Short mmCIF file of C-alpha atoms in Angstrom, two decimals:
data_model
loop_
_atom_site.label_atom_id
_atom_site.label_comp_id
_atom_site.label_asym_id
_atom_site.label_seq_id
_atom_site.Cartn_x
_atom_site.Cartn_y
_atom_site.Cartn_z
CA GLY T 871 -1.17 -3.53 -14.29
CA GLU T 872 -3.15 -4.45 -17.37
CA ASN T 873 -2.06 -3.11 -20.75
CA VAL T 874 -4.22 -3.33 -23.86
CA GLU T 875 -2.83 -2.80 -27.33
CA GLN T 876 -4.97 -2.36 -30.42
CA HIS T 877 -4.20 -2.52 -34.13
CA PRO T 878 -4.55 -0.97 -36.58
CA SER T 879 -4.98 2.61 -35.42
CA THR T 880 -6.77 3.49 -38.66
CA LEU T 881 -8.56 1.24 -41.12
CA SER T 882 -10.22 2.08 -44.41
CA VAL T 883 -12.36 -0.47 -46.21
CA GLN T 884 -14.69 -0.41 -49.16
CA GLU T 885 -18.38 -0.73 -48.42
CA GLY T 886 -19.32 -4.39 -48.35
CA ASP T 887 -15.85 -5.59 -47.39
CA SER T 888 -14.90 -6.99 -43.99
CA ALA T 889 -12.99 -5.19 -41.25
CA VAL T 890 -10.88 -6.82 -38.56
CA ILE T 891 -9.46 -5.11 -35.48
CA LYS T 892 -7.14 -6.92 -33.11
CA CYS T 893 -6.35 -6.36 -29.45
CA THR T 894 -3.88 -7.94 -27.08
CA TYR T 895 -3.90 -7.81 -23.30
CA SER T 896 -1.22 -8.52 -20.77
CA ASP T 897 -2.92 -9.82 -17.63
CA SER T 898 -4.19 -13.39 -17.81
CA ALA T 899 -6.58 -12.63 -14.93
CA SER T 900 -8.72 -10.43 -17.21
CA ASN T 901 -11.90 -12.32 -18.05
CA TYR T 902 -14.32 -9.96 -19.79
CA PHE T 903 -13.66 -8.20 -23.07
CA PRO T 904 -16.16 -5.68 -24.48
CA TRP T 905 -15.97 -3.77 -27.74
CA TYR T 906 -17.29 -0.24 -28.00
CA LYS T 907 -18.19 1.97 -30.93
CA GLN T 908 -17.85 5.70 -30.40
CA GLU T 909 -19.03 8.39 -32.78
CA LEU T 910 -17.58 11.86 -32.52
CA GLY T 911 -18.66 13.64 -29.34
CA LYS T 912 -20.85 10.78 -28.16
CA ARG T 913 -20.71 8.10 -25.53
CA PRO T 914 -19.12 4.71 -26.22
CA GLN T 915 -21.73 2.14 -27.21
CA LEU T 916 -21.29 -1.51 -26.42
CA ILE T 917 -21.53 -3.51 -29.63
CA ILE T 918 -20.42 -6.96 -28.50
CA ASP T 919 -18.59 -8.59 -25.63
CA ILE T 920 -17.03 -11.92 -24.81
CA ARG T 921 -16.10 -13.72 -21.63
CA SER T 922 -13.02 -15.80 -21.10
CA ASN T 923 -14.91 -19.09 -21.08
CA VAL T 924 -16.04 -18.58 -24.69
CA GLY T 925 -13.93 -18.60 -27.84
CA GLU T 926 -16.26 -16.86 -30.25
CA LYS T 927 -19.47 -14.87 -30.23
CA LYS T 928 -21.49 -13.56 -33.14
CA ASP T 929 -24.28 -11.02 -33.48
CA GLN T 930 -25.46 -10.53 -37.04
CA ARG T 931 -22.61 -8.78 -38.91
CA ILE T 932 -20.39 -8.50 -35.86
CA ALA T 933 -18.29 -11.25 -34.29
CA VAL T 934 -15.59 -11.41 -31.66
CA THR T 935 -13.01 -14.15 -31.19
CA LEU T 936 -10.85 -14.73 -28.13
CA ASN T 937 -7.61 -16.65 -27.78
CA LYS T 938 -6.90 -16.89 -24.07
CA THR T 939 -3.59 -18.65 -24.52
CA ALA T 940 -2.22 -15.94 -26.76
CA LYS T 941 -4.10 -13.23 -24.86
CA HIS T 942 -5.64 -11.60 -27.87
CA PHE T 943 -9.15 -10.96 -29.13
CA SER T 944 -10.46 -9.62 -32.40
CA LEU T 945 -13.51 -7.80 -33.73
CA HIS T 946 -14.83 -8.84 -37.12
CA ILE T 947 -17.35 -6.74 -39.03
CA THR T 948 -18.69 -8.22 -42.24
CA GLU T 949 -20.56 -6.48 -45.07
CA THR T 950 -19.47 -3.09 -43.80
CA GLN T 951 -21.72 -0.10 -44.31
CA PRO T 952 -20.96 3.64 -44.20
CA GLU T 953 -22.72 3.89 -40.84
CA ASP T 954 -20.10 1.53 -39.39
CA SER T 955 -17.60 4.40 -39.70
CA ALA T 956 -16.56 5.36 -36.17
CA VAL T 957 -13.82 4.81 -33.61
CA TYR T 958 -13.80 1.34 -32.07
CA PHE T 959 -12.30 0.59 -28.67
CA CYS T 960 -11.56 -2.77 -27.14
CA ALA T 961 -11.31 -3.15 -23.38
CA ALA T 962 -10.33 -5.72 -20.80
CA LEU T 963 -11.87 -6.01 -17.36
CA TYR T 964 -9.00 -5.88 -14.92
CA TYR T 965 -9.40 -7.77 -11.65
CA GLY T 966 -13.15 -7.69 -12.03
CA GLN T 967 -13.24 -3.99 -11.33
CA ASN T 968 -11.81 -1.61 -13.91
CA PHE T 969 -11.84 -1.46 -17.68
CA VAL T 970 -8.56 -0.85 -19.42
CA PHE T 971 -9.20 0.46 -22.92
CA GLY T 972 -7.15 0.03 -26.04
CA PRO T 973 -6.05 3.19 -27.91
CA GLY T 974 -8.81 2.86 -30.49
CA THR T 975 -9.19 2.20 -34.21
CA ARG T 976 -10.67 4.74 -36.57
CA LEU T 977 -12.68 2.82 -39.14
CA SER T 978 -13.70 4.49 -42.37
CA VAL T 979 -16.07 2.68 -44.69
CA LEU T 980 -15.80 4.15 -48.17
CA PRO T 981 -18.90 4.14 -50.37
CA GLY W 626 -33.05 0.05 -19.14
CA ALA W 627 -29.59 0.87 -17.76
CA VAL W 628 -29.59 4.55 -18.63
CA VAL W 629 -26.94 6.92 -17.34
CA SER W 630 -27.25 10.68 -17.67
CA GLN W 631 -24.70 13.41 -17.25
CA HIS W 632 -25.15 17.09 -16.63
CA PRO W 633 -24.16 19.45 -18.07
CA SER W 634 -23.44 18.16 -21.57
CA TRP W 635 -21.02 20.99 -22.13
CA VAL W 636 -19.60 23.79 -20.03
CA ILE W 637 -17.24 26.70 -20.55
CA CYS W 638 -15.54 28.18 -17.52
CA LYS W 639 -12.77 30.62 -16.78
CA SER W 640 -9.37 29.56 -15.56
CA GLY W 641 -9.26 29.32 -11.76
CA THR W 642 -12.93 28.52 -11.26
CA SER W 643 -14.50 25.20 -10.29
CA VAL W 644 -16.94 23.10 -12.26
CA LYS W 645 -19.21 20.32 -11.05
CA ILE W 646 -20.37 17.48 -13.30
CA GLU W 647 -23.19 15.16 -12.28
CA CYS W 648 -23.61 11.55 -13.26
CA ARG W 649 -26.89 9.77 -12.57
CA SER W 650 -28.12 6.24 -13.07
CA LEU W 651 -31.77 6.69 -14.00
CA ASP W 652 -33.24 3.21 -13.73
CA PHE W 653 -30.85 1.16 -11.65
CA GLN W 654 -28.73 1.40 -8.56
CA ALA W 655 -25.09 1.96 -9.33
CA THR W 656 -22.90 0.42 -6.70
CA THR W 657 -19.82 1.58 -8.56
CA MET W 658 -19.30 4.59 -10.78
CA PHE W 659 -16.28 5.41 -12.88
CA TRP W 660 -14.95 8.70 -14.21
CA TYR W 661 -12.99 8.84 -17.43
CA ARG W 662 -11.26 11.63 -19.30
CA GLN W 663 -10.88 11.57 -23.06
CA PHE W 664 -8.67 14.00 -24.95
CA PRO W 665 -9.25 14.53 -28.68
CA LYS W 666 -8.41 11.49 -30.78
CA GLN W 667 -7.36 9.54 -27.72
CA SER W 668 -8.76 6.68 -25.71
CA LEU W 669 -10.71 6.76 -22.48
CA MET W 670 -8.44 7.08 -19.48
CA LEU W 671 -9.82 6.06 -16.12
CA MET W 672 -9.49 8.81 -13.54
CA ALA W 673 -11.14 7.27 -10.52
CA THR W 674 -13.53 4.65 -9.25
CA SER W 675 -16.14 5.47 -6.66
CA ASN W 676 -18.27 3.20 -4.55
CA GLU W 677 -21.35 4.54 -2.85
CA GLY W 678 -20.61 5.82 0.61
CA SER W 679 -16.86 5.45 0.46
CA LYS W 680 -13.92 7.47 -0.77
CA ALA W 681 -13.01 7.32 -4.42
CA THR W 682 -9.97 5.42 -5.60
CA TYR W 683 -7.86 7.54 -7.93
CA GLU W 684 -5.63 6.29 -10.69
CA GLN W 685 -1.95 7.07 -10.60
CA GLY W 686 -1.25 10.60 -11.74
CA VAL W 687 -4.75 11.93 -11.04
CA GLU W 688 -4.76 14.61 -8.35
CA LYS W 689 -7.48 13.81 -5.83
CA ASP W 690 -7.49 17.36 -4.46
CA LYS W 691 -8.09 18.76 -7.92
CA PHE W 692 -10.70 16.27 -9.08
CA LEU W 693 -13.13 15.84 -6.20
CA ILE W 694 -15.46 12.90 -6.48
CA ASN W 695 -18.52 12.33 -4.36
CA HIS W 696 -20.74 9.26 -4.59
CA ALA W 697 -23.35 10.12 -2.01
CA SER W 698 -26.12 7.85 -3.22
CA LEU W 699 -26.63 4.76 -5.36
CA THR W 700 -27.82 6.91 -8.24
CA LEU W 701 -25.59 9.98 -8.16
CA SER W 702 -21.88 10.68 -8.42
CA THR W 703 -20.33 14.10 -8.91
CA LEU W 704 -16.96 15.19 -10.23
CA THR W 705 -15.77 18.67 -9.31
CA VAL W 706 -12.84 20.08 -11.22
CA THR W 707 -11.31 22.64 -8.86
CA SER W 708 -9.18 25.59 -9.96
CA ALA W 709 -9.60 24.59 -13.56
CA HIS W 710 -6.88 25.34 -16.10
CA PRO W 711 -6.94 25.22 -19.90
CA GLU W 712 -5.14 21.86 -19.83
CA ASP W 713 -8.16 20.42 -17.98
CA SER W 714 -10.25 21.01 -21.11
CA SER W 715 -11.43 17.56 -22.15
CA PHE W 716 -14.39 15.24 -22.60
CA TYR W 717 -15.35 13.76 -19.23
CA ILE W 718 -17.40 10.58 -19.29
CA CYS W 719 -18.87 8.68 -16.38
CA SER W 720 -20.02 5.09 -16.31
CA ALA W 721 -21.95 3.04 -13.81
CA ARG W 722 -22.06 -0.58 -12.89
CA GLU W 723 -25.01 -2.35 -11.33
CA GLY W 724 -24.24 -4.76 -8.54
CA ARG W 725 -21.51 -7.24 -9.40
CA GLY W 726 -22.13 -7.17 -13.14
CA ASP W 727 -19.21 -6.74 -15.51
CA GLU W 728 -20.86 -4.34 -17.94
CA GLN W 729 -20.51 -0.59 -17.50
CA TYR W 730 -23.16 1.80 -18.75
CA PHE W 731 -21.77 5.05 -20.05
CA GLY W 732 -23.12 8.55 -19.70
CA PRO W 733 -23.25 10.87 -22.72
CA GLY W 734 -20.20 12.82 -21.58
CA THR W 735 -19.48 16.41 -20.64
CA ARG W 736 -17.29 18.62 -22.76
CA LEU W 737 -15.36 21.01 -20.55
CA THR W 738 -13.61 24.02 -22.04
CA VAL W 739 -11.50 26.17 -19.76
CA THR W 740 -10.64 29.61 -21.13
#
């Protein structure tokens, strides 16, 4: 089955700096890769996603890049703000049906 | 649009009792609903996938007789935790997918505490 790895598990950055989180997946059939932000005790919120026919997607301060050959994708957050502090999960859509989630990255943005 | 609700948001029950959690899609028809369990500081783990009108498909290691899932309509799925034990205490989150879309819309989650 699909396996998604995510690094780093924790990340601390100074406010205004950039943050990068990387994920790798194992099944080349996966073709949709969303990123979720989850605050404590709340539902995951979709922040950006990318499909396998696109290499990069950007939405204001957030961008995602995908390397299909290497089977990895990354989340980039620029000009980080304290409200970006949360746990971020990547996921891969497995056989068009199920999401397989990465283990998560706890991002702390220090003022 | 694409709002999913869950009820209750939290529940405390005694060991040995059963608890039912509801997941509703409020403004769309959910052909597929998913149930996840999330332990503290861990990721979301898929428990089962349910399609309206058919039996749920459970992930390996999830006991189907303990976690009963019913997807009786295109807007409602229920998860019943039977004979709950303290180790079942967790955050249960549902999600719903509309038609053949890839995106899943998540409910707000239910925190279950078994004493």
